[in-house]
Amino acid sequence: MRKLFTFVFLCFILVVFGYTVYGLFKPIPKGLSLEGNPYHVSHVDFLQDLTYEQKGEIKHDHQIFDRVLDMIDNAEDFILFDMFLFNDKHDNDKEYPEITDDITLALLDKKEKSPDIEIVFITDEINTTYKSHPNGHLEKLEENGIEVILTNLTPLRDSNPIYSGYWRSFLHVFGKKGEGWITNPFADSSPNVTLGSYLKMLNLKGNHRKIIATEKEVMVTSANAHDASGFHSNIAFVVKGDIIRDVLQSEQAVANFSGGTLLPRYPKSKEEDGNIEVQLLTEGAIRKNLIEEIDDTTIDDTIFIGMFNLSESDVINALVDASERGVHINIILDPNETVFGNENIGIPNRPVAYDLLKYGNEYINVRWYNTHDEQYHSKLMLIKRKDVSTIVGGSANFTRRNLDDFNLDTSLKIKAPTEQDIIQEVSDYFSKLWNNEDANYTVHHSHYLKDFNQYKTYLFRFQKKTKLTTF
């Protein structure tokens, strides 16, 4: 019996170990980590959602979803969404913008008025709590001839290898549909979830993209079409031209491994001769380009970052190296007070900011966005140079999960002469927030670090070492 037990135990360990290694290093699905073609355009729109304090009152200056509704209204041939969060669930009685309803009704109205228009909506399983319950908005879209694709997360690499090896070996067999009995982790008002769905959630991976495309233009944004995210501060870029083809190519990859059909085709248009270069980046290609651009900075350059989560080691090391070359680095971070409506303890941003300020030099400066129950949810970097500057912005946080081919993410890289409007608009955005022009946007780094508890640094480092983390 002892030999049998030993044999069974060793087989168990080998199976789990094999699945763990496979899940961590397996090839990513074809078409991911895309570094698109550079295209030249004459104009890029920069949109911003800002929640801020002005003269003691909370103000909301939001532009992004008004533009999304305009894009739906103006589309003629096709509409493609890829949106991480798309639901109206939240915990408390606070009133939120009805973003999910607005977009659902706009899409249904468009389909009714233009029956031949092709509409595809790609989203993450988080909106059904991993297939534990239906999503009424998605059901309405499907009932009215709009294709809904729930991203199949299983082919993606496993960002939580200690757990995912067990899940792939044994736990994936638990059913996900049916009567749930576990409290929904995202909102008390959401249906209870099944054990199988809860176990799948612990894999900690997702389709985190946020894209809206039509035959006329494409938006790449950090904003979720999600009621409880309606007051978050976000950014978006809208661009026209052949880059739409690269967007469709990147989304076709997701449809291919998620049981979707062929997506709309974008005909080749006459290439513009503008002096703004735009390039689509997804997953690991974002990280590659971020590090290349940071490594290319010199003493005369300034790096501005506005970020919800900052923790990816190679990006942080590249920033530190740049500061040692005399590059000025100004970082605006979310204080990580809340996540999915739940209280957070400031990880990862506070330990990262603490280390940057303690072990860095005078060229690295950090400020916190002055949040009020909402999040500073932007994911944006500007490298301002004397002649040609670079912007990278979109859905990707600067974290391991978002940059190392675990989550699905999309960002836009923009290179343009520094005097171009798009560079000046993003530069003015950072200046406004950093210097609190006409409102109280940001606070000094000491605001959230004056009582910093060192145990958060140890917890943060433990999470990074073990990969037991959502960042």
CSV table of C-alpha atoms in Angstrom, one decimal:
chain,number,residue,atom,x,y,z
A,1,MET,CA,0.0,0.0,0.0
A,2,ARG,CA,2.9,2.3,0.8
A,3,LYS,CA,4.4,1.7,-2.6
A,4,LEU,CA,1.0,2.2,-4.3
A,5,PHE,CA,0.5,5.5,-2.5
A,6,THR,CA,3.9,6.7,-3.3
A,7,PHE,CA,3.4,5.8,-7.0
A,8,VAL,CA,0.0,7.6,-7.1
A,9,PHE,CA,1.4,10.6,-5.4
A,10,LEU,CA,4.4,10.8,-7.8
A,11,CYS,CA,2.0,10.5,-10.7
A,12,PHE,CA,-0.1,13.3,-9.3
A,13,ILE,CA,2.9,15.5,-8.9
A,14,LEU,CA,4.2,14.8,-12.4
A,15,VAL,CA,0.8,15.5,-14.0
A,16,VAL,CA,0.4,18.8,-12.1
A,17,PHE,CA,4.0,19.8,-12.7
A,18,GLY,CA,3.6,19.0,-16.4
A,19,TYR,CA,0.5,21.1,-16.8
A,20,THR,CA,2.1,23.9,-14.8
A,21,VAL,CA,5.1,24.1,-17.0
A,22,TYR,CA,3.0,23.7,-20.1
A,23,GLY,CA,0.5,26.4,-19.1
A,24,LEU,CA,3.3,28.9,-18.3
A,25,PHE,CA,5.4,28.4,-21.5
A,26,LYS,CA,3.1,27.0,-24.1
A,27,PRO,CA,2.9,28.8,-27.5
A,28,ILE,CA,0.4,31.6,-27.5
A,29,PRO,CA,-2.4,31.4,-30.1
A,30,LYS,CA,-1.6,32.5,-33.6
A,31,GLY,CA,-2.2,36.2,-34.2
A,32,LEU,CA,-1.5,37.4,-30.7
A,33,SER,CA,1.4,39.7,-29.6
A,34,LEU,CA,0.9,41.6,-32.8
A,35,GLU,CA,3.2,44.4,-33.9
A,36,GLY,CA,1.2,46.0,-36.6
A,37,ASN,CA,2.3,47.9,-39.6
A,38,PRO,CA,3.2,51.6,-39.1
A,39,TYR,CA,0.7,53.8,-41.0
A,40,HIS,CA,0.9,57.5,-41.7
A,41,VAL,CA,-2.1,59.7,-40.9
A,42,SER,CA,-2.7,63.4,-40.7
A,43,HIS,CA,-4.8,63.4,-37.5
A,44,VAL,CA,-5.5,61.5,-34.3
A,45,ASP,CA,-8.2,62.4,-31.8
A,46,PHE,CA,-7.3,62.3,-28.1
A,47,LEU,CA,-10.2,61.8,-25.7
A,48,GLN,CA,-10.2,62.0,-22.0
A,49,ASP,CA,-12.6,61.1,-19.2
A,50,LEU,CA,-11.7,63.0,-16.0
A,51,THR,CA,-13.3,62.9,-12.5
A,52,TYR,CA,-11.8,65.6,-10.3
A,53,GLU,CA,-12.4,68.0,-7.5
A,54,GLN,CA,-13.0,71.7,-8.2
A,55,LYS,CA,-13.8,74.2,-5.4
A,56,GLY,CA,-14.9,71.4,-3.1
A,57,GLU,CA,-17.2,69.8,-5.7
A,58,ILE,CA,-16.7,66.6,-7.6
A,59,LYS,CA,-16.9,67.2,-11.4
A,60,HIS,CA,-17.1,64.7,-14.2
A,61,ASP,CA,-15.8,65.7,-17.6
A,62,HIS,CA,-16.2,62.6,-19.8
A,63,GLN,CA,-15.9,62.4,-23.6
A,64,ILE,CA,-15.2,58.8,-24.5
A,65,PHE,CA,-18.6,57.1,-24.6
A,66,ASP,CA,-20.3,60.0,-26.2
A,67,ARG,CA,-17.9,59.4,-29.1
A,68,VAL,CA,-18.6,55.7,-29.0
A,69,LEU,CA,-22.3,56.4,-29.5
A,70,ASP,CA,-21.4,58.7,-32.4
A,71,MET,CA,-19.3,55.9,-34.0
A,72,ILE,CA,-22.3,53.5,-33.7
A,73,ASP,CA,-24.6,56.0,-35.3
A,74,ASN,CA,-22.3,56.8,-38.2
A,75,ALA,CA,-21.3,53.2,-39.1
A,76,GLU,CA,-22.6,51.9,-42.3
A,77,ASP,CA,-20.9,48.5,-43.0
A,78,PHE,CA,-19.8,47.0,-39.7
A,79,ILE,CA,-19.3,47.6,-36.0
A,80,LEU,CA,-16.8,45.6,-33.9
A,81,PHE,CA,-16.5,45.8,-30.2
A,82,ASP,CA,-14.0,44.0,-28.0
A,83,MET,CA,-14.7,45.1,-24.4
A,84,PHE,CA,-13.5,43.6,-21.2
A,85,LEU,CA,-16.3,44.7,-18.9
A,86,PHE,CA,-19.9,45.0,-20.2
A,87,ASN,CA,-22.4,44.8,-17.4
A,88,ASP,CA,-24.5,47.0,-15.1
A,89,LYS,CA,-23.8,45.2,-11.8
A,90,HIS,CA,-22.5,47.0,-8.7
A,91,ASP,CA,-22.7,46.7,-4.9
A,92,ASN,CA,-24.0,49.9,-3.5
A,93,ASP,CA,-26.9,52.3,-4.0
A,94,LYS,CA,-24.7,54.9,-5.7
A,95,GLU,CA,-26.0,56.0,-9.1
A,96,TYR,CA,-23.7,55.3,-12.1
A,97,PRO,CA,-23.9,56.3,-15.7
A,98,GLU,CA,-26.0,53.7,-17.6
A,99,ILE,CA,-23.2,53.0,-20.1
A,100,THR,CA,-24.1,49.4,-20.7
A,101,ASP,CA,-27.8,50.1,-21.4
A,102,ASP,CA,-26.9,53.1,-23.6
A,103,ILE,CA,-24.6,51.0,-25.8
A,104,THR,CA,-26.9,48.0,-25.9
A,105,LEU,CA,-29.8,50.2,-27.0
A,106,ALA,CA,-27.7,52.0,-29.6
A,107,LEU,CA,-26.5,48.7,-31.1
A,108,LEU,CA,-30.1,47.3,-31.2
A,109,ASP,CA,-31.4,50.5,-32.8
A,110,LYS,CA,-28.6,50.4,-35.4
A,111,LYS,CA,-29.4,46.8,-36.3
A,112,GLU,CA,-33.1,47.5,-36.6
A,113,LYS,CA,-32.5,50.5,-38.9
A,114,SER,CA,-29.7,48.8,-40.9
A,115,PRO,CA,-30.4,45.1,-40.9
A,116,ASP,CA,-27.5,44.4,-43.2
A,117,ILE,CA,-24.9,46.0,-41.1
A,118,GLU,CA,-22.5,43.4,-39.5
A,119,ILE,CA,-22.1,43.8,-35.8
A,120,VAL,CA,-19.8,41.6,-33.7
A,121,PHE,CA,-19.3,42.0,-29.9
A,122,ILE,CA,-16.3,40.2,-28.3
A,123,THR,CA,-16.1,40.2,-24.5
A,124,ASP,CA,-14.7,38.4,-21.5
A,125,GLU,CA,-16.3,35.6,-19.5
A,126,ILE,CA,-16.1,37.8,-16.4
A,127,ASN,CA,-19.4,39.4,-17.6
A,128,THR,CA,-21.1,36.0,-17.0
A,129,THR,CA,-18.9,35.3,-14.0
A,130,TYR,CA,-17.2,32.6,-16.1
A,131,LYS,CA,-20.4,31.2,-17.6
A,132,SER,CA,-22.1,30.8,-14.2
A,133,HIS,CA,-25.1,32.9,-15.2
A,134,PRO,CA,-26.5,34.8,-18.3
A,135,ASN,CA,-25.8,38.4,-19.1
A,136,GLY,CA,-29.0,40.1,-20.1
A,137,HIS,CA,-27.4,42.7,-22.3
A,138,LEU,CA,-25.4,40.1,-24.3
A,139,GLU,CA,-28.6,38.0,-24.7
A,140,LYS,CA,-30.5,40.9,-26.1
A,141,LEU,CA,-27.7,41.5,-28.7
A,142,GLU,CA,-27.7,37.8,-29.7
A,143,GLU,CA,-31.5,37.7,-29.9
A,144,ASN,CA,-31.4,40.6,-32.4
A,145,GLY,CA,-28.9,39.1,-34.8
A,146,ILE,CA,-25.7,40.5,-33.3
A,147,GLU,CA,-22.9,38.0,-32.9
A,148,VAL,CA,-21.6,37.7,-29.4
A,149,ILE,CA,-18.2,36.0,-28.8
A,150,LEU,CA,-17.2,35.0,-25.2
A,151,THR,CA,-13.4,34.8,-25.3
A,152,ASN,CA,-12.1,31.3,-24.7
A,153,LEU,CA,-9.4,32.0,-22.0
A,154,THR,CA,-8.1,28.4,-21.8
A,155,PRO,CA,-5.7,28.7,-24.8
A,156,LEU,CA,-4.0,31.6,-23.1
A,157,ARG,CA,-0.9,31.1,-21.0
A,158,ASP,CA,-1.4,30.8,-17.2
A,159,SER,CA,-0.4,33.8,-15.2
A,160,ASN,CA,-1.1,31.9,-11.9
A,161,PRO,CA,1.0,28.8,-12.4
A,162,ILE,CA,0.9,27.5,-8.8
A,163,TYR,CA,-2.9,27.2,-9.1
A,164,SER,CA,-3.5,26.7,-12.8
A,165,GLY,CA,-1.6,23.4,-13.0
A,166,TYR,CA,-4.1,21.9,-10.6
A,167,TRP,CA,-7.0,23.5,-12.4
A,168,ARG,CA,-5.9,22.1,-15.8
A,169,SER,CA,-5.2,18.7,-14.3
A,170,PHE,CA,-8.3,18.1,-12.3
A,171,LEU,CA,-10.5,21.1,-11.4
A,172,HIS,CA,-11.6,22.1,-14.9
A,173,VAL,CA,-14.1,19.2,-14.9
A,174,PHE,CA,-16.4,21.0,-12.4
A,175,GLY,CA,-19.5,22.3,-14.1
A,176,LYS,CA,-19.9,26.1,-14.6
A,177,LYS,CA,-23.5,26.4,-15.5
A,178,GLY,CA,-26.4,25.8,-13.2
A,179,GLU,CA,-27.7,27.0,-9.8
A,180,GLY,CA,-24.9,28.8,-8.1
A,181,TRP,CA,-24.4,28.9,-4.3
A,182,ILE,CA,-21.2,30.9,-3.9
A,183,THR,CA,-21.5,34.7,-3.4
A,184,ASN,CA,-20.5,36.6,-6.5
A,185,PRO,CA,-17.1,38.1,-5.9
A,186,PHE,CA,-17.7,41.2,-8.1
A,187,ALA,CA,-21.1,42.4,-6.9
A,188,ASP,CA,-23.6,41.4,-4.3
A,189,SER,CA,-26.4,42.2,-6.7
A,190,SER,CA,-25.1,39.6,-9.2
A,191,PRO,CA,-26.2,36.0,-9.2
A,192,ASN,CA,-24.4,33.5,-7.1
A,193,VAL,CA,-21.8,31.5,-8.9
A,194,THR,CA,-21.1,27.8,-9.3
A,195,LEU,CA,-18.0,26.1,-7.9
A,196,GLY,CA,-16.7,25.4,-11.4
A,197,SER,CA,-16.9,29.1,-12.4
A,198,TYR,CA,-15.2,30.2,-9.2
A,199,LEU,CA,-12.4,27.7,-9.7
A,200,LYS,CA,-11.9,29.0,-13.3
A,201,MET,CA,-11.9,32.6,-12.1
A,202,LEU,CA,-8.8,31.8,-9.9
A,203,ASN,CA,-6.7,31.3,-13.1
A,204,LEU,CA,-6.5,35.1,-13.1
A,205,LYS,CA,-6.5,35.8,-16.8
A,206,GLY,CA,-8.8,37.7,-19.2
A,207,ASN,CA,-9.5,39.5,-22.4
A,208,HIS,CA,-8.6,43.0,-21.2
A,209,ARG,CA,-8.9,44.7,-24.6
A,210,LYS,CA,-11.1,47.8,-25.1
A,211,ILE,CA,-11.6,48.5,-28.8
A,212,ILE,CA,-14.5,49.9,-31.0
A,213,ALA,CA,-14.0,49.7,-34.7
A,214,THR,CA,-16.2,50.6,-37.7
A,215,GLU,CA,-15.3,50.9,-41.4
A,216,LYS,CA,-14.7,54.6,-40.8
A,217,GLU,CA,-12.5,54.7,-37.6
A,218,VAL,CA,-11.2,52.8,-34.7
A,219,MET,CA,-11.0,53.7,-31.0
A,220,VAL,CA,-8.4,52.2,-28.7
A,221,THR,CA,-9.1,53.1,-25.1
A,222,SER,CA,-8.5,52.3,-21.4
A,223,ALA,CA,-12.3,52.7,-20.6
A,224,ASN,CA,-14.7,49.8,-20.0
A,225,ALA,CA,-18.3,50.0,-21.1
A,226,HIS,CA,-19.4,49.2,-17.5
A,227,ASP,CA,-21.7,51.1,-15.3
A,228,ALA,CA,-19.7,50.9,-12.1
A,229,SER,CA,-16.6,52.1,-14.1
A,230,GLY,CA,-18.6,55.1,-15.3
A,231,PHE,CA,-16.8,57.7,-13.2
A,232,HIS,CA,-13.3,56.4,-13.7
A,233,SER,CA,-10.7,58.7,-15.4
A,234,ASN,CA,-9.7,57.2,-18.7
A,235,ILE,CA,-8.1,58.0,-22.1
A,236,ALA,CA,-8.8,57.1,-25.7
A,237,PHE,CA,-7.4,57.6,-29.2
A,238,VAL,CA,-9.5,57.6,-32.4
A,239,VAL,CA,-7.8,57.2,-35.8
A,240,LYS,CA,-8.9,56.5,-39.4
A,241,GLY,CA,-7.3,54.6,-42.2
A,242,ASP,CA,-5.7,51.3,-42.9
A,243,ILE,CA,-4.8,50.6,-39.3
A,244,ILE,CA,-8.4,49.4,-39.1
A,245,ARG,CA,-7.3,46.3,-41.0
A,246,ASP,CA,-4.7,45.5,-38.4
A,247,VAL,CA,-7.3,45.9,-35.7
A,248,LEU,CA,-9.6,43.4,-37.5
A,249,GLN,CA,-6.6,41.0,-38.0
A,250,SER,CA,-5.9,41.1,-34.2
A,251,GLU,CA,-9.5,40.5,-33.3
A,252,GLN,CA,-9.9,37.7,-35.8
A,253,ALA,CA,-7.2,35.9,-33.9
A,254,VAL,CA,-9.4,36.0,-30.8
A,255,ALA,CA,-12.5,34.9,-32.7
A,256,ASN,CA,-10.6,32.0,-34.2
A,257,PHE,CA,-9.8,30.4,-30.8
A,258,SER,CA,-13.1,31.4,-29.2
A,259,GLY,CA,-15.5,29.8,-31.7
A,260,GLY,CA,-16.3,32.9,-33.6
A,261,THR,CA,-16.8,33.4,-37.3
A,262,LEU,CA,-15.0,35.5,-39.9
A,263,LEU,CA,-15.0,39.1,-38.9
A,264,PRO,CA,-15.7,42.0,-41.3
A,265,ARG,CA,-13.1,42.8,-44.0
A,266,TYR,CA,-11.7,46.3,-44.4
A,267,PRO,CA,-10.8,47.3,-48.0
A,268,LYS,CA,-7.4,48.8,-48.6
A,269,SER,CA,-7.8,52.6,-48.8
A,270,LYS,CA,-5.6,55.3,-50.2
A,271,GLU,CA,-2.7,55.7,-47.8
A,272,GLU,CA,-2.5,59.1,-46.3
A,273,ASP,CA,0.7,61.1,-46.4
A,274,GLY,CA,0.5,62.7,-42.9
A,275,ASN,CA,3.4,63.0,-40.6
A,276,ILE,CA,1.8,61.1,-37.7
A,277,GLU,CA,2.8,57.4,-37.5
A,278,VAL,CA,0.3,55.1,-35.8
A,279,GLN,CA,0.9,51.4,-35.0
A,280,LEU,CA,-1.2,48.8,-33.4
A,281,LEU,CA,0.4,46.8,-30.6
A,282,THR,CA,-1.0,43.8,-28.6
A,283,GLU,CA,0.2,41.8,-25.7
A,284,GLY,CA,3.9,41.2,-25.6
A,285,ALA,CA,4.5,43.6,-28.5
A,286,ILE,CA,3.4,46.4,-26.2
A,287,ARG,CA,6.1,45.5,-23.7
A,288,LYS,CA,8.8,45.2,-26.4
A,289,ASN,CA,8.0,48.7,-27.8
A,290,LEU,CA,7.7,50.3,-24.3
A,291,ILE,CA,11.2,49.2,-23.3
A,292,GLU,CA,12.7,50.1,-26.7
A,293,GLU,CA,11.2,53.6,-26.5
A,294,ILE,CA,12.3,54.1,-22.9
A,295,ASP,CA,15.8,52.8,-23.6
A,296,ASP,CA,16.1,55.2,-26.5
A,297,THR,CA,15.6,58.3,-24.3
A,298,THR,CA,18.4,60.8,-23.6
A,299,ILE,CA,19.1,63.6,-21.1
A,300,ASP,CA,17.0,66.1,-23.1
A,301,ASP,CA,13.8,63.9,-23.0
A,302,THR,CA,11.0,63.7,-20.5
A,303,ILE,CA,8.8,60.7,-19.8
A,304,PHE,CA,5.2,61.1,-18.6
A,305,ILE,CA,3.2,58.2,-17.3
A,306,GLY,CA,-0.4,58.0,-16.2
A,307,MET,CA,-1.2,54.5,-15.0
A,308,PHE,CA,-3.7,52.5,-13.1
A,309,ASN,CA,-1.2,49.7,-12.3
A,310,LEU,CA,2.6,49.8,-12.6
A,311,SER,CA,4.6,46.8,-11.6
A,312,GLU,CA,6.3,45.1,-14.6
A,313,SER,CA,10.0,44.7,-13.5
A,314,ASP,CA,11.7,45.3,-16.9
A,315,VAL,CA,9.7,48.4,-17.5
A,316,ILE,CA,10.5,49.8,-14.0
A,317,ASN,CA,14.2,48.9,-14.5
A,318,ALA,CA,14.2,50.7,-17.9
A,319,LEU,CA,12.7,53.8,-16.2
A,320,VAL,CA,15.3,53.7,-13.5
A,321,ASP,CA,18.1,53.3,-16.1
A,322,ALA,CA,16.6,56.3,-18.0
A,323,SER,CA,16.6,58.4,-14.8
A,324,GLU,CA,20.3,57.6,-14.3
A,325,ARG,CA,20.9,59.0,-17.8
A,326,GLY,CA,19.3,62.3,-16.7
A,327,VAL,CA,15.9,61.7,-18.2
A,328,HIS,CA,13.1,63.4,-16.2
A,329,ILE,CA,10.3,61.0,-15.3
A,330,ASN,CA,6.9,62.2,-14.0
A,331,ILE,CA,4.5,59.4,-13.0
A,332,ILE,CA,0.8,59.8,-12.1
A,333,LEU,CA,-0.5,56.7,-10.4
A,334,ASP,CA,-3.9,55.5,-9.1
A,335,PRO,CA,-3.6,55.0,-5.3
A,336,ASN,CA,-5.1,51.5,-5.6
A,337,GLU,CA,-7.8,52.3,-3.1
A,338,THR,CA,-10.5,50.1,-4.8
A,339,VAL,CA,-10.7,47.2,-7.2
A,340,PHE,CA,-14.0,45.9,-8.6
A,341,GLY,CA,-15.7,48.0,-5.9
A,342,ASN,CA,-13.8,46.3,-3.1
A,343,GLU,CA,-11.3,48.0,-0.8
A,344,ASN,CA,-7.7,47.6,-1.8
A,345,ILE,CA,-4.6,48.1,0.3
A,346,GLY,CA,-2.5,50.0,-2.3
A,347,ILE,CA,-0.8,47.2,-4.0
A,348,PRO,CA,1.0,47.3,-6.5
A,349,ASN,CA,1.4,51.1,-6.9
A,350,ARG,CA,2.3,52.1,-3.4
A,351,PRO,CA,5.2,49.7,-2.9
A,352,VAL,CA,6.4,50.5,-6.4
A,353,ALA,CA,6.2,54.3,-5.7
A,354,TYR,CA,7.9,53.8,-2.3
A,355,ASP,CA,10.8,51.9,-3.9
A,356,LEU,CA,11.2,54.4,-6.8
A,357,LEU,CA,11.3,57.4,-4.5
A,358,LYS,CA,13.5,55.7,-1.9
A,359,TYR,CA,16.1,54.1,-4.2
A,360,GLY,CA,15.7,56.3,-7.2
A,361,ASN,CA,17.1,59.8,-7.8
A,362,GLU,CA,15.8,63.3,-8.2
A,363,TYR,CA,14.8,62.7,-11.8
A,364,ILE,CA,12.0,60.4,-10.8
A,365,ASN,CA,8.9,62.1,-9.5
A,366,VAL,CA,5.5,60.6,-8.5
A,367,ARG,CA,2.1,62.1,-7.8
A,368,TRP,CA,-1.2,60.3,-7.0
A,369,TYR,CA,-4.4,61.0,-8.7
A,370,ASN,CA,-6.9,62.5,-6.3
A,371,THR,CA,-9.6,59.8,-6.5
A,372,HIS,CA,-13.0,59.8,-4.8
A,373,ASP,CA,-14.3,56.2,-4.8
A,374,GLU,CA,-13.5,56.0,-8.5
A,375,GLN,CA,-10.2,55.0,-10.2
A,376,TYR,CA,-7.6,56.7,-12.2
A,377,HIS,CA,-7.8,54.0,-14.9
A,378,SER,CA,-5.6,55.5,-17.6
A,379,LYS,CA,-2.8,53.5,-19.3
A,380,LEU,CA,-0.7,56.1,-21.0
A,381,MET,CA,2.9,57.1,-21.7
A,382,LEU,CA,4.3,60.1,-23.5
A,383,ILE,CA,8.0,60.4,-24.3
A,384,LYS,CA,8.5,64.1,-25.1
A,385,ARG,CA,11.6,64.7,-27.2
A,386,LYS,CA,12.9,67.8,-28.9
A,387,ASP,CA,12.0,66.7,-32.5
A,388,VAL,CA,9.8,63.5,-32.6
A,389,SER,CA,7.8,62.3,-29.6
A,390,THR,CA,6.1,59.0,-28.8
A,391,ILE,CA,2.8,58.1,-27.2
A,392,VAL,CA,1.8,54.6,-26.1
A,393,GLY,CA,-1.8,54.3,-24.8
A,394,GLY,CA,-4.6,51.8,-24.6
A,395,SER,CA,-5.9,49.0,-22.4
A,396,ALA,CA,-2.6,47.6,-21.1
A,397,ASN,CA,-1.4,48.4,-17.5
A,398,PHE,CA,2.3,48.2,-17.2
A,399,THR,CA,2.2,44.8,-15.3
A,400,ARG,CA,3.3,41.3,-16.0
A,401,ARG,CA,-0.2,40.0,-16.7
A,402,ASN,CA,-0.8,42.8,-19.3
A,403,LEU,CA,2.6,42.8,-21.0
A,404,ASP,CA,4.0,39.3,-20.9
A,405,ASP,CA,1.5,37.5,-23.1
A,406,PHE,CA,-1.0,36.4,-20.4
A,407,ASN,CA,-3.9,38.8,-20.8
A,408,LEU,CA,-5.2,40.0,-24.1
A,409,ASP,CA,-4.5,43.8,-24.4
A,410,THR,CA,-4.3,46.4,-27.2
A,411,SER,CA,-2.5,49.7,-27.3
A,412,LEU,CA,-1.7,52.3,-29.9
A,413,LYS,CA,1.8,53.6,-30.5
A,414,ILE,CA,1.9,57.1,-32.0
A,415,LYS,CA,5.1,58.9,-33.2
A,416,ALA,CA,4.8,62.5,-34.4
A,417,PRO,CA,6.8,65.7,-34.6
A,418,THR,CA,6.6,67.3,-31.1
A,419,GLU,CA,4.8,70.4,-32.5
A,420,GLN,CA,2.0,68.2,-33.8
A,421,ASP,CA,-1.4,68.7,-32.2
A,422,ILE,CA,-1.7,65.1,-30.8
A,423,ILE,CA,1.6,65.5,-29.0
A,424,GLN,CA,0.7,68.9,-27.6
A,425,GLU,CA,-2.8,67.7,-26.5
A,426,VAL,CA,-1.3,64.7,-24.5
A,427,SER,CA,1.4,67.0,-23.1
A,428,ASP,CA,-1.2,69.5,-22.0
A,429,TYR,CA,-3.2,66.7,-20.4
A,430,PHE,CA,-0.2,65.7,-18.2
A,431,SER,CA,0.6,69.3,-17.4
A,432,LYS,CA,-3.0,70.0,-16.3
A,433,LEU,CA,-3.0,67.0,-14.0
A,434,TRP,CA,0.5,67.4,-12.7
A,435,ASN,CA,0.2,71.1,-11.9
A,436,ASN,CA,-3.5,71.0,-10.8
A,437,GLU,CA,-4.4,73.6,-13.4
A,438,ASP,CA,-7.9,75.0,-12.5
A,439,ALA,CA,-8.8,71.9,-10.3
A,440,ASN,CA,-7.4,69.5,-7.8
A,441,TYR,CA,-6.4,66.5,-10.0
A,442,THR,CA,-3.4,65.1,-8.2
A,443,VAL,CA,-1.7,65.1,-4.7
A,444,HIS,CA,1.9,64.9,-3.5
A,445,HIS,CA,3.4,61.4,-3.2
A,446,SER,CA,3.5,61.7,0.6
A,447,HIS,CA,-0.3,61.8,0.7
A,448,TYR,CA,-0.4,58.0,0.4
A,449,LEU,CA,3.1,57.1,1.6
A,450,LYS,CA,3.5,59.1,4.8
A,451,ASP,CA,2.2,56.1,6.8
A,452,PHE,CA,3.5,53.5,4.5
A,453,ASN,CA,3.7,50.1,6.1
A,454,GLN,CA,6.7,48.1,5.1
A,455,TYR,CA,4.8,44.8,5.2
A,456,LYS,CA,3.1,45.9,2.0
A,457,THR,CA,6.4,45.8,0.3
A,458,TYR,CA,7.1,42.3,1.5
A,459,LEU,CA,3.6,41.2,0.5
A,460,PHE,CA,4.0,42.8,-2.9
A,461,ARG,CA,7.4,41.0,-3.5
A,462,PHE,CA,5.9,37.7,-2.3
A,463,GLN,CA,3.0,38.1,-4.7
A,464,LYS,CA,5.4,38.8,-7.6
A,465,LYS,CA,7.6,35.9,-6.8
A,466,THR,CA,4.8,33.4,-6.4
A,467,LYS,CA,2.6,34.9,-9.2
A,468,LEU,CA,-0.3,34.8,-6.8
A,469,THR,CA,-1.5,38.2,-8.0
A,470,THR,CA,-3.9,40.0,-10.2
A,471,PHE,CA,-1.2,42.3,-11.6
